[in-house]
PDB file of C-alpha atoms in Angstrom:
ATOM      1  CA  MET A   1      60.338  29.351  73.759  1.00 47.00           C
ATOM      2  CA  ALA A   2      61.189  27.712  70.538  1.00 48.00           C
ATOM      3  CA  GLY A   3      60.556  24.267  72.030  1.00 50.00           C
ATOM      4  CA  ASN A   4      56.997  25.220  72.978  1.00 51.00           C
ATOM      5  CA  SER A   5      56.107  26.542  69.539  1.00 48.00           C
ATOM      6  CA  LYS A   6      53.744  24.499  67.342  1.00 48.00           C
ATOM      7  CA  ARG A   7      53.022  24.739  63.659  1.00 49.00           C
ATOM      8  CA  LYS A   8      49.743  26.475  62.977  1.00 51.00           C
ATOM      9  CA  GLY A   9      47.124  23.994  62.179  1.00 49.00           C
ATOM     10  CA  ALA A  10      48.965  21.030  63.703  1.00 49.00           C
ATOM     11  CA  MET A  11      46.696  20.658  66.780  1.00 51.00           C
ATOM     12  CA  ARG A  12      44.820  17.373  66.986  1.00 51.00           C
ATOM     13  CA  ASN A  13      41.741  16.368  68.857  1.00 52.00           C
ATOM     14  CA  PRO A  14      43.053  14.297  71.728  1.00 51.00           C
ATOM     15  CA  GLY A  15      40.134  11.906  71.366  1.00 51.00           C
ATOM     16  CA  SER A  16      40.795  11.089  67.719  1.00 51.00           C
ATOM     17  CA  LYS A  17      42.994   8.338  66.451  1.00 52.00           C
ATOM     18  CA  LYS A  18      45.951   9.121  64.282  1.00 53.00           C
ATOM     19  CA  GLY A  19      44.977   9.154  60.652  1.00 53.00           C
ATOM     20  CA  ALA A  20      41.263   8.601  61.259  1.00 54.00           C
ATOM     21  CA  VAL A  21      38.923  10.160  58.652  1.00 53.00           C
ATOM     22  CA  VAL A  22      35.196  10.448  58.369  1.00 56.00           C
ATOM     23  CA  GLY A  23      33.820   8.411  55.473  1.00 56.00           C
ATOM     24  CA  SER A  24      31.441   5.676  54.289  1.00 56.00           C
ATOM     25  CA  GLY A  25      33.865   2.845  54.784  1.00 57.00           C
ATOM     26  CA  GLY A  26      33.286   1.870  51.119  1.00 54.00           C
ATOM     27  CA  GLN A  27      29.611   1.083  51.728  1.00 56.00           C
ATOM     28  CA  LYS A  28      28.336   3.645  49.191  1.00 55.00           C
ATOM     29  CA  SER A  29      30.358   2.232  46.331  1.00 55.00           C
ATOM     30  CA  LYS A  30      29.166  -1.266  47.206  1.00 52.00           C
ATOM     31  CA  GLY A  31      25.563  -0.090  47.123  1.00 55.00           C
ATOM     32  CA  LEU A  32      25.680   1.558  43.711  1.00 55.00           C
ATOM     33  CA  GLN A  33      23.581  -0.201  41.066  1.00 57.00           C
ATOM     34  CA  GLY A  34      24.433  -0.099  37.360  1.00 57.00           C
ATOM     35  CA  LYS A  35      21.817   1.546  35.112  1.00 60.00           C
ATOM     36  CA  GLY A  36      22.590  -0.608  32.093  1.00 62.00           C
ATOM     37  CA  PRO A  37      23.471   0.587  28.591  1.00 70.00           C
ATOM     38  CA  THR A  38      22.561   4.117  27.536  1.00 73.00           C
ATOM     39  CA  PRO A  39      19.148   4.142  25.775  1.00 69.00           C
ATOM     40  CA  LYS A  40      19.026   5.038  22.100  1.00 71.00           C
ATOM     41  CA  ALA A  41      18.559   8.702  21.330  1.00 68.00           C
ATOM     42  CA  ALA A  42      15.033   8.089  20.037  1.00 63.00           C
ATOM     43  CA  ASP A  43      14.113   6.461  23.386  1.00 68.00           C
ATOM     44  CA  ARG A  44      15.300   9.321  25.613  1.00 68.00           C
ATOM     45  CA  PRO A  45      12.390  11.766  26.246  1.00 73.00           C
ATOM     46  CA  ASN A  46      14.575  14.870  26.434  1.00 74.00           C
ATOM     47  CA  HIS A  47      16.555  14.123  23.289  1.00 71.00           C
ATOM     48  CA  PRO A  48      15.645  15.895  19.975  1.00 76.00           C
ATOM     49  CA  ALA A  49      15.583  12.528  18.194  1.00 70.00           C
ATOM     50  CA  TYR A  50      12.867  11.348  20.587  1.00 68.00           C
ATOM     51  CA  LYS A  51      10.765  14.411  19.843  1.00 72.00           C
ATOM     52  CA  ARG A  52      11.246  13.940  16.098  1.00 76.00           C
ATOM     53  CA  ALA A  53      10.219  10.278  16.348  1.00 73.00           C
ATOM     54  CA  LYS A  54       7.117  11.211  18.326  1.00 74.00           C
ATOM     55  CA  ALA A  55       6.191  13.865  15.735  1.00 74.00           C
ATOM     56  CA  VAL A  56       6.575  11.383  12.855  1.00 72.00           C
ATOM     57  CA  ALA A  57       4.500   8.773  14.715  1.00 69.00           C
ATOM     58  CA  LYS A  58       1.794  11.367  15.325  1.00 68.00           C
ATOM     59  CA  GLN A  59       1.743  12.324  11.633  1.00 67.00           C
ATOM     60  CA  ASP A  60       1.520   8.664  10.591  1.00 62.00           C
ATOM     61  CA  ALA A  61      -1.362   8.079  13.014  1.00 58.00           C
ATOM     62  CA  ALA A  62      -3.172  11.120  11.634  1.00 55.00           C
ATOM     63  CA  LYS A  63      -2.699   9.891   8.054  1.00 56.00           C
ATOM     64  CA  GLN A  64      -4.053   6.456   8.974  1.00 54.00           C
ATOM     65  CA  GLN A  65      -7.032   8.052  10.696  1.00 50.00           C
ATOM     66  CA  ARG A  66      -7.767  10.227   7.659  1.00 46.00           C
ATOM     67  CA  ARG A  67      -7.445   7.219   5.386  1.00 52.00           C
ATOM     68  CA  ARG A  68      -9.811   5.134   7.516  1.00 48.00           C
ATOM     69  CA  ALA A  69     -12.287   7.994   7.550  1.00 43.00           C
ATOM     70  CA  ALA A  70     -12.020   8.386   3.780  1.00 44.00           C
ATOM     71  CA  GLU A  71     -12.541   4.666   3.216  1.00 48.00           C
ATOM     72  CA  LYS A  72     -15.883   4.882   5.046  1.00 53.00           C
ATOM     73  CA  LEU A  73     -17.179   7.579   2.727  1.00 60.00           C
ATOM     74  CA  PRO A  74     -18.880   6.823  -0.608  1.00 73.00           C
ATOM     75  CA  GLU A  75     -16.863   7.399  -3.771  1.00 81.00           C
ATOM     76  CA  VAL A  76     -18.076   8.906  -7.034  1.00 87.00           C
ATOM     77  CA  VAL A  77     -16.944   7.348 -10.299  1.00 87.00           C
ATOM     78  CA  ALA A  78     -16.803  10.017 -13.015  1.00 89.00           C
ATOM     79  CA  GLY A  79     -16.939   9.708 -16.796  1.00 90.00           C
ATOM     80  CA  ARG A  80     -19.271   8.033 -19.257  1.00 91.00           C
ATOM     81  CA  ASN A  81     -17.224   4.923 -20.008  1.00 89.00           C
ATOM     82  CA  PRO A  82     -16.252   4.216 -16.359  1.00 86.00           C
ATOM     83  CA  VAL A  83     -19.849   4.722 -15.193  1.00 90.00           C
ATOM     84  CA  VAL A  84     -21.273   2.409 -17.852  1.00 90.00           C
ATOM     85  CA  GLU A  85     -18.568  -0.221 -17.157  1.00 81.00           C
ATOM     86  CA  CYS A  86     -19.363  -0.135 -13.449  1.00 82.00           C
ATOM     87  CA  LEU A  87     -23.089  -0.510 -14.069  1.00 87.00           C
ATOM     88  CA  ARG A  88     -22.534  -3.367 -16.536  1.00 84.00           C
ATOM     89  CA  ALA A  89     -20.303  -5.122 -14.013  1.00 74.00           C
ATOM     90  CA  GLY A  90     -22.932  -4.850 -11.301  1.00 76.00           C
ATOM     91  CA  THR A  91     -20.886  -2.545  -9.106  1.00 77.00           C
ATOM     92  CA  PRO A  92     -22.875  -1.643  -5.982  1.00 79.00           C
ATOM     93  CA  ALA A  93     -24.123   1.932  -6.370  1.00 87.00           C
ATOM     94  CA  THR A  94     -26.443   4.267  -4.534  1.00 90.00           C
ATOM     95  CA  ALA A  95     -27.029   7.090  -7.031  1.00 94.00           C
ATOM     96  CA  LEU A  96     -26.446   8.065 -10.646  1.00 95.00           C
ATOM     97  CA  TYR A  97     -25.886  11.795 -11.154  1.00 95.00           C
ATOM     98  CA  VAL A  98     -26.763  13.216 -14.575  1.00 95.00           C
ATOM     99  CA  ALA A  99     -25.892  16.800 -15.474  1.00 93.00           C
ATOM    100  CA  LEU A 100     -28.791  19.002 -16.573  1.00 92.00           C
ATOM    101  CA  GLY A 101     -28.747  19.697 -20.315  1.00 88.00           C
ATOM    102  CA  ILE A 102     -26.306  16.847 -20.989  1.00 88.00           C
ATOM    103  CA  ASP A 103     -25.649  15.959 -24.626  1.00 85.00           C
ATOM    104  CA  ALA A 104     -27.024  12.425 -24.387  1.00 85.00           C
ATOM    105  CA  ASP A 105     -25.479   9.589 -26.385  1.00 90.00           C
ATOM    106  CA  ASP A 106     -25.784   5.795 -26.260  1.00 92.00           C
ATOM    107  CA  ARG A 107     -23.618   5.593 -23.121  1.00 93.00           C
ATOM    108  CA  VAL A 108     -25.778   8.080 -21.227  1.00 93.00           C
ATOM    109  CA  ALA A 109     -28.968   6.266 -22.278  1.00 94.00           C
ATOM    110  CA  GLU A 110     -27.498   2.911 -21.245  1.00 94.00           C
ATOM    111  CA  ALA A 111     -26.313   4.267 -17.896  1.00 94.00           C
ATOM    112  CA  VAL A 112     -29.767   5.657 -17.078  1.00 94.00           C
ATOM    113  CA  ARG A 113     -31.478   2.433 -18.188  1.00 95.00           C
ATOM    114  CA  LEU A 114     -29.114   0.165 -16.205  1.00 94.00           C
ATOM    115  CA  ALA A 115     -29.440   2.327 -13.102  1.00 94.00           C
ATOM    116  CA  ALA A 116     -33.256   2.335 -13.352  1.00 94.00           C
ATOM    117  CA  ASP A 117     -33.362  -1.454 -13.866  1.00 94.00           C
ATOM    118  CA  ARG A 118     -31.307  -1.953 -10.686  1.00 93.00           C
ATOM    119  CA  GLY A 119     -33.341   0.483  -8.610  1.00 93.00           C
ATOM    120  CA  ILE A 120     -30.502   3.029  -8.359  1.00 94.00           C
ATOM    121  CA  SER A 121     -31.667   6.616  -7.881  1.00 94.00           C
ATOM    122  CA  VAL A 122     -31.158   8.773 -10.976  1.00 94.00           C
ATOM    123  CA  LEU A 123     -30.628  12.395  -9.951  1.00 94.00           C
ATOM    124  CA  GLU A 124     -30.405  15.369 -12.316  1.00 94.00           C
ATOM    125  CA  VAL A 125     -28.038  18.031 -10.993  1.00 93.00           C
ATOM    126  CA  ALA A 126     -26.514  21.243 -12.275  1.00 94.00           C
ATOM    127  CA  ARG A 127     -23.131  20.818 -13.952  1.00 92.00           C
ATOM    128  CA  GLY A 128     -21.494  22.955 -11.282  1.00 92.00           C
ATOM    129  CA  GLU A 129     -22.912  20.697  -8.572  1.00 93.00           C
ATOM    130  CA  LEU A 130     -21.618  17.626 -10.424  1.00 92.00           C
ATOM    131  CA  ASP A 131     -18.192  19.297 -10.605  1.00 91.00           C
ATOM    132  CA  ARG A 132     -18.292  19.594  -6.816  1.00 91.00           C
ATOM    133  CA  ILE A 133     -19.543  16.044  -6.244  1.00 89.00           C
ATOM    134  CA  THR A 134     -16.818  14.541  -8.440  1.00 88.00           C
ATOM    135  CA  GLY A 135     -14.057  16.742  -7.050  1.00 85.00           C
ATOM    136  CA  GLY A 136     -13.481  18.470 -10.366  1.00 85.00           C
ATOM    137  CA  ALA A 137     -12.914  15.243 -12.321  1.00 83.00           C
ATOM    138  CA  MET A 138     -13.690  15.007 -16.037  1.00 87.00           C
ATOM    139  CA  HIS A 139     -17.174  13.554 -15.543  1.00 90.00           C
ATOM    140  CA  GLN A 140     -18.660  14.173 -19.043  1.00 91.00           C
ATOM    141  CA  GLY A 141     -22.019  14.762 -17.374  1.00 93.00           C
ATOM    142  CA  LEU A 142     -22.186  11.440 -15.487  1.00 93.00           C
ATOM    143  CA  GLY A 143     -21.221  10.421 -11.965  1.00 93.00           C
ATOM    144  CA  LEU A 144     -21.943   7.192 -10.102  1.00 93.00           C
ATOM    145  CA  GLN A 145     -21.879   7.124  -6.319  1.00 91.00           C
ATOM    146  CA  VAL A 146     -20.528   3.844  -5.008  1.00 85.00           C
ATOM    147  CA  PRO A 147     -20.128   2.649  -1.396  1.00 81.00           C
ATOM    148  CA  PRO A 148     -16.687   2.047   0.140  1.00 80.00           C
ATOM    149  CA  PHE A 149     -14.833  -0.758  -1.608  1.00 79.00           C
ATOM    150  CA  ASP A 150     -15.281  -4.220  -0.091  1.00 81.00           C
ATOM    151  CA  TYR A 151     -11.781  -5.680   0.203  1.00 89.00           C
ATOM    152  CA  GLU A 152     -11.110  -9.379   0.651  1.00 90.00           C
ATOM    153  CA  SER A 153      -8.507 -11.003   2.885  1.00 93.00           C
ATOM    154  CA  PRO A 154      -5.310 -12.486   1.367  1.00 95.00           C
ATOM    155  CA  ASP A 155      -6.495 -15.975   2.374  1.00 94.00           C
ATOM    156  CA  GLU A 156      -9.779 -15.485   0.497  1.00 94.00           C
ATOM    157  CA  LEU A 157      -7.890 -14.206  -2.538  1.00 94.00           C
ATOM    158  CA  LEU A 158      -5.649 -17.273  -2.628  1.00 95.00           C
ATOM    159  CA  ALA A 159      -8.562 -19.651  -2.027  1.00 94.00           C
ATOM    160  CA  GLU A 160     -10.474 -18.219  -4.997  1.00 93.00           C
ATOM    161  CA  ALA A 161      -7.401 -18.551  -7.209  1.00 94.00           C
ATOM    162  CA  LEU A 162      -6.918 -22.181  -6.190  1.00 93.00           C
ATOM    163  CA  ARG A 163     -10.592 -22.976  -6.863  1.00 93.00           C
ATOM    164  CA  SER A 164     -10.402 -21.586 -10.404  1.00 91.00           C
ATOM    165  CA  GLY A 165      -9.005 -24.793 -11.857  1.00 89.00           C
ATOM    166  CA  ARG A 166      -6.136 -22.861 -13.442  1.00 92.00           C
ATOM    167  CA  PRO A 167      -2.652 -22.149 -12.089  1.00 94.00           C
ATOM    168  CA  PRO A 168      -3.067 -19.183  -9.736  1.00 95.00           C
ATOM    169  CA  LEU A 169      -1.961 -15.811 -11.086  1.00 96.00           C
ATOM    170  CA  LEU A 170      -1.974 -12.998  -8.548  1.00 97.00           C
ATOM    171  CA  VAL A 171      -0.611  -9.456  -8.696  1.00 96.00           C
ATOM    172  CA  ALA A 172       0.851  -7.712  -5.625  1.00 95.00           C
ATOM    173  CA  LEU A 173       1.659  -4.008  -5.437  1.00 94.00           C
ATOM    174  CA  ASP A 174       4.596  -2.864  -3.313  1.00 92.00           C
ATOM    175  CA  GLY A 175       4.231   0.822  -2.480  1.00 85.00           C
ATOM    176  CA  VAL A 176       2.243   1.967  -5.541  1.00 89.00           C
ATOM    177  CA  THR A 177       0.720   5.202  -4.242  1.00 84.00           C
ATOM    178  CA  ASP A 178      -0.821   6.687  -7.401  1.00 85.00           C
ATOM    179  CA  PRO A 179      -4.486   5.577  -7.669  1.00 86.00           C
ATOM    180  CA  ARG A 180      -4.288   5.935 -11.454  1.00 86.00           C
ATOM    181  CA  ASN A 181      -1.491   3.385 -11.557  1.00 89.00           C
ATOM    182  CA  LEU A 182      -3.497   1.139  -9.256  1.00 90.00           C
ATOM    183  CA  GLY A 183      -6.533   1.364 -11.524  1.00 88.00           C
ATOM    184  CA  ALA A 184      -4.417   0.648 -14.613  1.00 90.00           C
ATOM    185  CA  VAL A 185      -2.804  -2.387 -12.958  1.00 92.00           C
ATOM    186  CA  VAL A 186      -6.233  -3.717 -11.954  1.00 92.00           C
ATOM    187  CA  ARG A 187      -7.429  -3.293 -15.540  1.00 90.00           C
ATOM    188  CA  SER A 188      -4.378  -5.134 -16.933  1.00 92.00           C
ATOM    189  CA  ALA A 189      -4.707  -7.870 -14.326  1.00 94.00           C
ATOM    190  CA  ALA A 190      -8.327  -8.470 -15.324  1.00 92.00           C
ATOM    191  CA  ALA A 191      -7.506  -8.334 -19.043  1.00 91.00           C
ATOM    192  CA  PHE A 192      -4.743 -10.940 -18.819  1.00 94.00           C
ATOM    193  CA  GLY A 193      -6.453 -13.472 -16.585  1.00 92.00           C
ATOM    194  CA  ALA A 194      -5.145 -12.691 -13.113  1.00 94.00           C
ATOM    195  CA  HIS A 195      -7.241 -13.947 -10.209  1.00 95.00           C
ATOM    196  CA  GLY A 196      -6.812 -10.917  -7.979  1.00 94.00           C
ATOM    197  CA  VAL A 197      -4.695  -8.023  -6.741  1.00 95.00           C
ATOM    198  CA  LEU A 198      -3.041  -7.637  -3.347  1.00 95.00           C
ATOM    199  CA  LEU A 199      -2.348  -4.248  -1.741  1.00 93.00           C
ATOM    200  CA  PRO A 200      -0.291  -3.509   1.374  1.00 92.00           C
ATOM    201  CA  GLN A 201      -2.133  -1.789   4.190  1.00 87.00           C
ATOM    202  CA  ARG A 202       0.370   1.059   4.441  1.00 84.00           C
ATOM    203  CA  ARG A 203       2.007   3.276   1.813  1.00 83.00           C
ATOM    204  CA  SER A 204      -0.337   2.234  -0.969  1.00 83.00           C
ATOM    205  CA  ALA A 205      -3.125   3.686  -3.048  1.00 83.00           C
ATOM    206  CA  SER A 206      -6.577   2.369  -2.260  1.00 81.00           C
ATOM    207  CA  VAL A 207      -9.599   1.839  -4.492  1.00 79.00           C
ATOM    208  CA  THR A 208     -10.869   5.402  -4.733  1.00 74.00           C
ATOM    209  CA  ALA A 209     -12.975   7.022  -7.424  1.00 70.00           C
ATOM    210  CA  VAL A 210      -9.790   7.803  -9.379  1.00 71.00           C
ATOM    211  CA  ALA A 211      -8.795   4.126  -9.311  1.00 77.00           C
ATOM    212  CA  TRP A 212     -12.341   3.118 -10.284  1.00 72.00           C
ATOM    213  CA  ARG A 213     -12.216   5.474 -13.250  1.00 69.00           C
ATOM    214  CA  THR A 214      -8.815   4.269 -14.456  1.00 74.00           C
ATOM    215  CA  SER A 215      -9.804   0.634 -14.098  1.00 78.00           C
ATOM    216  CA  ALA A 216     -12.870   1.370 -16.281  1.00 69.00           C
ATOM    217  CA  GLY A 217     -15.024  -0.584 -13.856  1.00 68.00           C
ATOM    218  CA  THR A 218     -12.908  -3.746 -13.834  1.00 76.00           C
ATOM    219  CA  ALA A 219     -12.281  -3.283 -10.093  1.00 74.00           C
ATOM    220  CA  ALA A 220     -15.807  -4.656  -9.698  1.00 72.00           C
ATOM    221  CA  LYS A 221     -14.865  -7.849 -11.532  1.00 78.00           C
ATOM    222  CA  LEU A 222     -11.557  -8.618  -9.852  1.00 88.00           C
ATOM    223  CA  PRO A 223     -11.081  -9.454  -6.158  1.00 90.00           C
ATOM    224  CA  ILE A 224      -8.759  -7.045  -4.339  1.00 92.00           C
ATOM    225  CA  ALA A 225      -7.302  -7.794  -0.916  1.00 93.00           C
ATOM    226  CA  ILE A 226      -5.275  -5.877   1.653  1.00 93.00           C
ATOM    227  CA  ALA A 227      -2.306  -7.417   3.489  1.00 92.00           C
ATOM    228  CA  THR A 228      -1.360  -6.169   6.940  1.00 92.00           C
ATOM    229  CA  ASN A 229       2.220  -7.223   6.172  1.00 93.00           C
ATOM    230  CA  LEU A 230       2.996  -7.688   2.466  1.00 94.00           C
ATOM    231  CA  THR A 231       6.273  -9.568   2.981  1.00 94.00           C
ATOM    232  CA  ARG A 232       4.700 -12.043   5.390  1.00 95.00           C
ATOM    233  CA  THR A 233       1.769 -12.670   3.042  1.00 96.00           C
ATOM    234  CA  LEU A 234       4.119 -13.311   0.112  1.00 96.00           C
ATOM    235  CA  LYS A 235       6.057 -15.805   2.241  1.00 96.00           C
ATOM    236  CA  ASP A 236       2.794 -17.541   3.190  1.00 95.00           C
ATOM    237  CA  TRP A 237       1.828 -17.793  -0.476  1.00 96.00           C
ATOM    238  CA  ALA A 238       5.278 -19.152  -1.290  1.00 95.00           C
ATOM    239  CA  ASP A 239       4.709 -21.853   1.333  1.00 95.00           C
ATOM    240  CA  GLU A 240       1.515 -22.737  -0.569  1.00 94.00           C
ATOM    241  CA  GLY A 241       3.554 -23.415  -3.706  1.00 94.00           C
ATOM    242  CA  LEU A 242       3.335 -20.080  -5.545  1.00 96.00           C
ATOM    243  CA  MET A 243       6.464 -18.609  -7.104  1.00 97.00           C
ATOM    244  CA  ILE A 244       7.120 -14.948  -6.360  1.00 96.00           C
ATOM    245  CA  VAL A 245       8.406 -12.867  -9.283  1.00 96.00           C
ATOM    246  CA  GLY A 246       9.242  -9.178  -8.880  1.00 93.00           C
ATOM    247  CA  LEU A 247       9.587  -6.556 -11.608  1.00 93.00           C
ATOM    248  CA  ASP A 248      13.014  -4.987 -11.410  1.00 89.00           C
ATOM    249  CA  ALA A 249      15.171  -3.047 -13.881  1.00 84.00           C
ATOM    250  CA  ASP A 250      18.168  -5.220 -12.927  1.00 83.00           C
ATOM    251  CA  GLY A 251      16.266  -8.498 -12.966  1.00 85.00           C
ATOM    252  CA  ASP A 252      17.764 -11.993 -12.894  1.00 89.00           C
ATOM    253  CA  VAL A 253      16.105 -12.669 -16.260  1.00 91.00           C
ATOM    254  CA  ASP A 254      14.323 -10.564 -18.838  1.00 90.00           C
ATOM    255  CA  VAL A 255      10.683 -11.106 -19.688  1.00 91.00           C
ATOM    256  CA  ASP A 256      11.636 -13.369 -22.621  1.00 90.00           C
ATOM    257  CA  GLY A 257      13.139 -15.823 -20.150  1.00 90.00           C
ATOM    258  CA  LEU A 258      10.238 -15.899 -17.711  1.00 91.00           C
ATOM    259  CA  ASP A 259       9.856 -19.680 -17.649  1.00 92.00           C
ATOM    260  CA  LEU A 260       7.911 -19.543 -14.372  1.00 93.00           C
ATOM    261  CA  ALA A 261       4.969 -17.971 -16.209  1.00 92.00           C
ATOM    262  CA  THR A 262       2.944 -21.154 -16.651  1.00 93.00           C
ATOM    263  CA  GLY A 263       2.999 -22.237 -12.998  1.00 94.00           C
ATOM    264  CA  PRO A 264       1.370 -20.809  -9.860  1.00 96.00           C
ATOM    265  CA  LEU A 265       2.651 -17.246  -9.845  1.00 96.00           C
ATOM    266  CA  VAL A 266       2.610 -13.932  -8.002  1.00 96.00           C
ATOM    267  CA  VAL A 267       3.797 -10.894  -9.992  1.00 96.00           C
ATOM    268  CA  VAL A 268       5.019  -8.127  -7.657  1.00 95.00           C
ATOM    269  CA  VAL A 269       5.025  -4.554  -8.979  1.00 93.00           C
ATOM    270  CA  GLY A 270       7.205  -1.992  -7.181  1.00 89.00           C
ATOM    271  CA  SER A 271       6.544   1.662  -6.443  1.00 82.00           C
ATOM    272  CA  GLU A 272       6.703   4.399  -9.065  1.00 72.00           C
ATOM    273  CA  GLY A 273       9.995   5.812  -7.816  1.00 73.00           C
ATOM    274  CA  ARG A 274      11.895   3.296  -5.677  1.00 80.00           C
ATOM    275  CA  GLY A 275      10.832   0.019  -7.231  1.00 84.00           C
ATOM    276  CA  LEU A 276      10.710  -3.037  -4.988  1.00 89.00           C
ATOM    277  CA  SER A 277      11.456  -2.585  -1.307  1.00 90.00           C
ATOM    278  CA  ARG A 278      14.425  -4.523   0.073  1.00 91.00           C
ATOM    279  CA  LEU A 279      12.427  -7.048   2.115  1.00 93.00           C
ATOM    280  CA  VAL A 280       9.996  -7.769  -0.718  1.00 93.00           C
ATOM    281  CA  LYS A 281      12.843  -8.166  -3.199  1.00 93.00           C
ATOM    282  CA  GLU A 282      14.547 -10.658  -0.887  1.00 93.00           C
ATOM    283  CA  THR A 283      11.282 -12.632  -0.777  1.00 94.00           C
ATOM    284  CA  CYS A 284      11.136 -12.989  -4.578  1.00 95.00           C
ATOM    285  CA  ASP A 285      12.192 -16.283  -6.162  1.00 94.00           C
ATOM    286  CA  GLN A 286      13.143 -14.369  -9.283  1.00 95.00           C
ATOM    287  CA  THR A 287      13.250 -10.800 -10.550  1.00 93.00           C
ATOM    288  CA  VAL A 288      12.418  -9.964 -14.149  1.00 93.00           C
ATOM    289  CA  SER A 289      13.294  -6.990 -16.327  1.00 90.00           C
ATOM    290  CA  ILE A 290      11.825  -5.668 -19.571  1.00 89.00           C
ATOM    291  CA  PRO A 291      14.266  -5.182 -22.495  1.00 86.00           C
ATOM    292  CA  MET A 292      14.077  -1.634 -23.810  1.00 83.00           C
ATOM    293  CA  ALA A 293      15.689   0.440 -26.527  1.00 80.00           C
ATOM    294  CA  ALA A 294      18.776   2.401 -25.504  1.00 78.00           C
ATOM    295  CA  GLY A 295      18.173   5.889 -24.163  1.00 73.00           C
ATOM    296  CA  VAL A 296      14.558   5.249 -23.140  1.00 73.00           C
ATOM    297  CA  GLU A 297      13.548   5.808 -19.533  1.00 73.00           C
ATOM    298  CA  SER A 298      12.011   2.991 -17.534  1.00 74.00           C
ATOM    299  CA  LEU A 299       8.293   2.275 -17.843  1.00 80.00           C
ATOM    300  CA  ASN A 300       5.944   3.297 -15.083  1.00 83.00           C
ATOM    301  CA  ALA A 301       4.511   0.679 -12.735  1.00 86.00           C
ATOM    302  CA  SER A 302       1.221   0.046 -14.521  1.00 88.00           C
ATOM    303  CA  VAL A 303       2.732  -0.193 -18.024  1.00 91.00           C
ATOM    304  CA  ALA A 304       5.470  -2.562 -16.813  1.00 90.00           C
ATOM    305  CA  ALA A 305       2.846  -4.730 -15.116  1.00 92.00           C
ATOM    306  CA  GLY A 306       0.817  -4.863 -18.317  1.00 93.00           C
ATOM    307  CA  VAL A 307       3.840  -5.965 -20.382  1.00 94.00           C
ATOM    308  CA  VAL A 308       4.740  -8.796 -18.009  1.00 95.00           C
ATOM    309  CA  LEU A 309       1.150  -9.953 -17.536  1.00 95.00           C
ATOM    310  CA  ALA A 310       0.654 -10.031 -21.316  1.00 95.00           C
ATOM    311  CA  GLU A 311       3.721 -12.280 -21.628  1.00 94.00           C
ATOM    312  CA  VAL A 312       2.424 -14.545 -18.861  1.00 96.00           C
ATOM    313  CA  ALA A 313      -0.937 -14.828 -20.631  1.00 95.00           C
ATOM    314  CA  ARG A 314       0.767 -15.590 -23.974  1.00 95.00           C
ATOM    315  CA  ARG A 315       2.856 -18.373 -22.461  1.00 95.00           C
ATOM    316  CA  ARG A 316      -0.163 -19.866 -20.732  1.00 94.00           C
ATOM    317  CA  ARG A 317      -2.159 -19.904 -23.953  1.00 93.00           C
ATOM    318  CA  ALA A 318       0.736 -21.609 -25.742  1.00 91.00           C
ATOM    319  CA  ALA A 319       1.062 -24.204 -22.971  1.00 90.00           C
ATOM    320  CA  ALA A 320      -2.676 -24.980 -23.132  1.00 86.00           C
ATOM    321  CA  LYS A 321      -2.546 -25.934 -26.840  1.00 83.00           C
TER     322      LYS A 321
END
């Protein structure tokens, strides 16, 4: 009996070969295709980083849309001196608002006369209405409605500078977002003989009513252009023979050693907090600092620009003698 016993589970199918198994014969592994490297987190739709990137992109698009919409709306310049400066400079305007019961002085009389001579509507409004129109600005009883600012292209800006018969002097702003600083830089640029101001398309203040007010109307006298890519435009200007000088607290030279001042020049002013961006700084031929007394904080963007532009103007006057 023992010789007829078999281990349980040891029965084989008589039709099968010894050791035969059911399988793919290796065909599946041969047919597998590699999927390549793993995509970055921000490129994978189900990853949190992707969702964050999409949210940021959506916010940026909304900001750009709001900015484009705002640029199509008229601006109101507020204040007696800014309004008179704009009218003297021939700034395009559609209406002059005068508060009822205003304490008229020579500036008010001149503003009304200039507006009437140019065919600009003079409208008397309640002071509360003028507060609303000017967004609560210190209007001193006068507001001038101006159309959206007419920007030039960087090529037009450079062409005008080259046609001036003097070594080009241009000012570029790198991330200056405060319109008051923009207006102050424009005013300094005009005062010290610059041919124009260049703004980047993104992360920059634009010529709003606040900038108009701070510039005291000089924005009407000085060409202002917008660059789609500031770094690329600076490189193009460098190829045209202009030297690029950036304001930086750790500059290569201080303002007393700015020997490039008398040649074709672009002065680049950095943002209020971060200064020059890395790519713009790498584009500069030289960086310049302003010597200051110990323990004093750095100057803001517009004041620093004024100091350097004044030194450039001084050196150019000396060279012309």
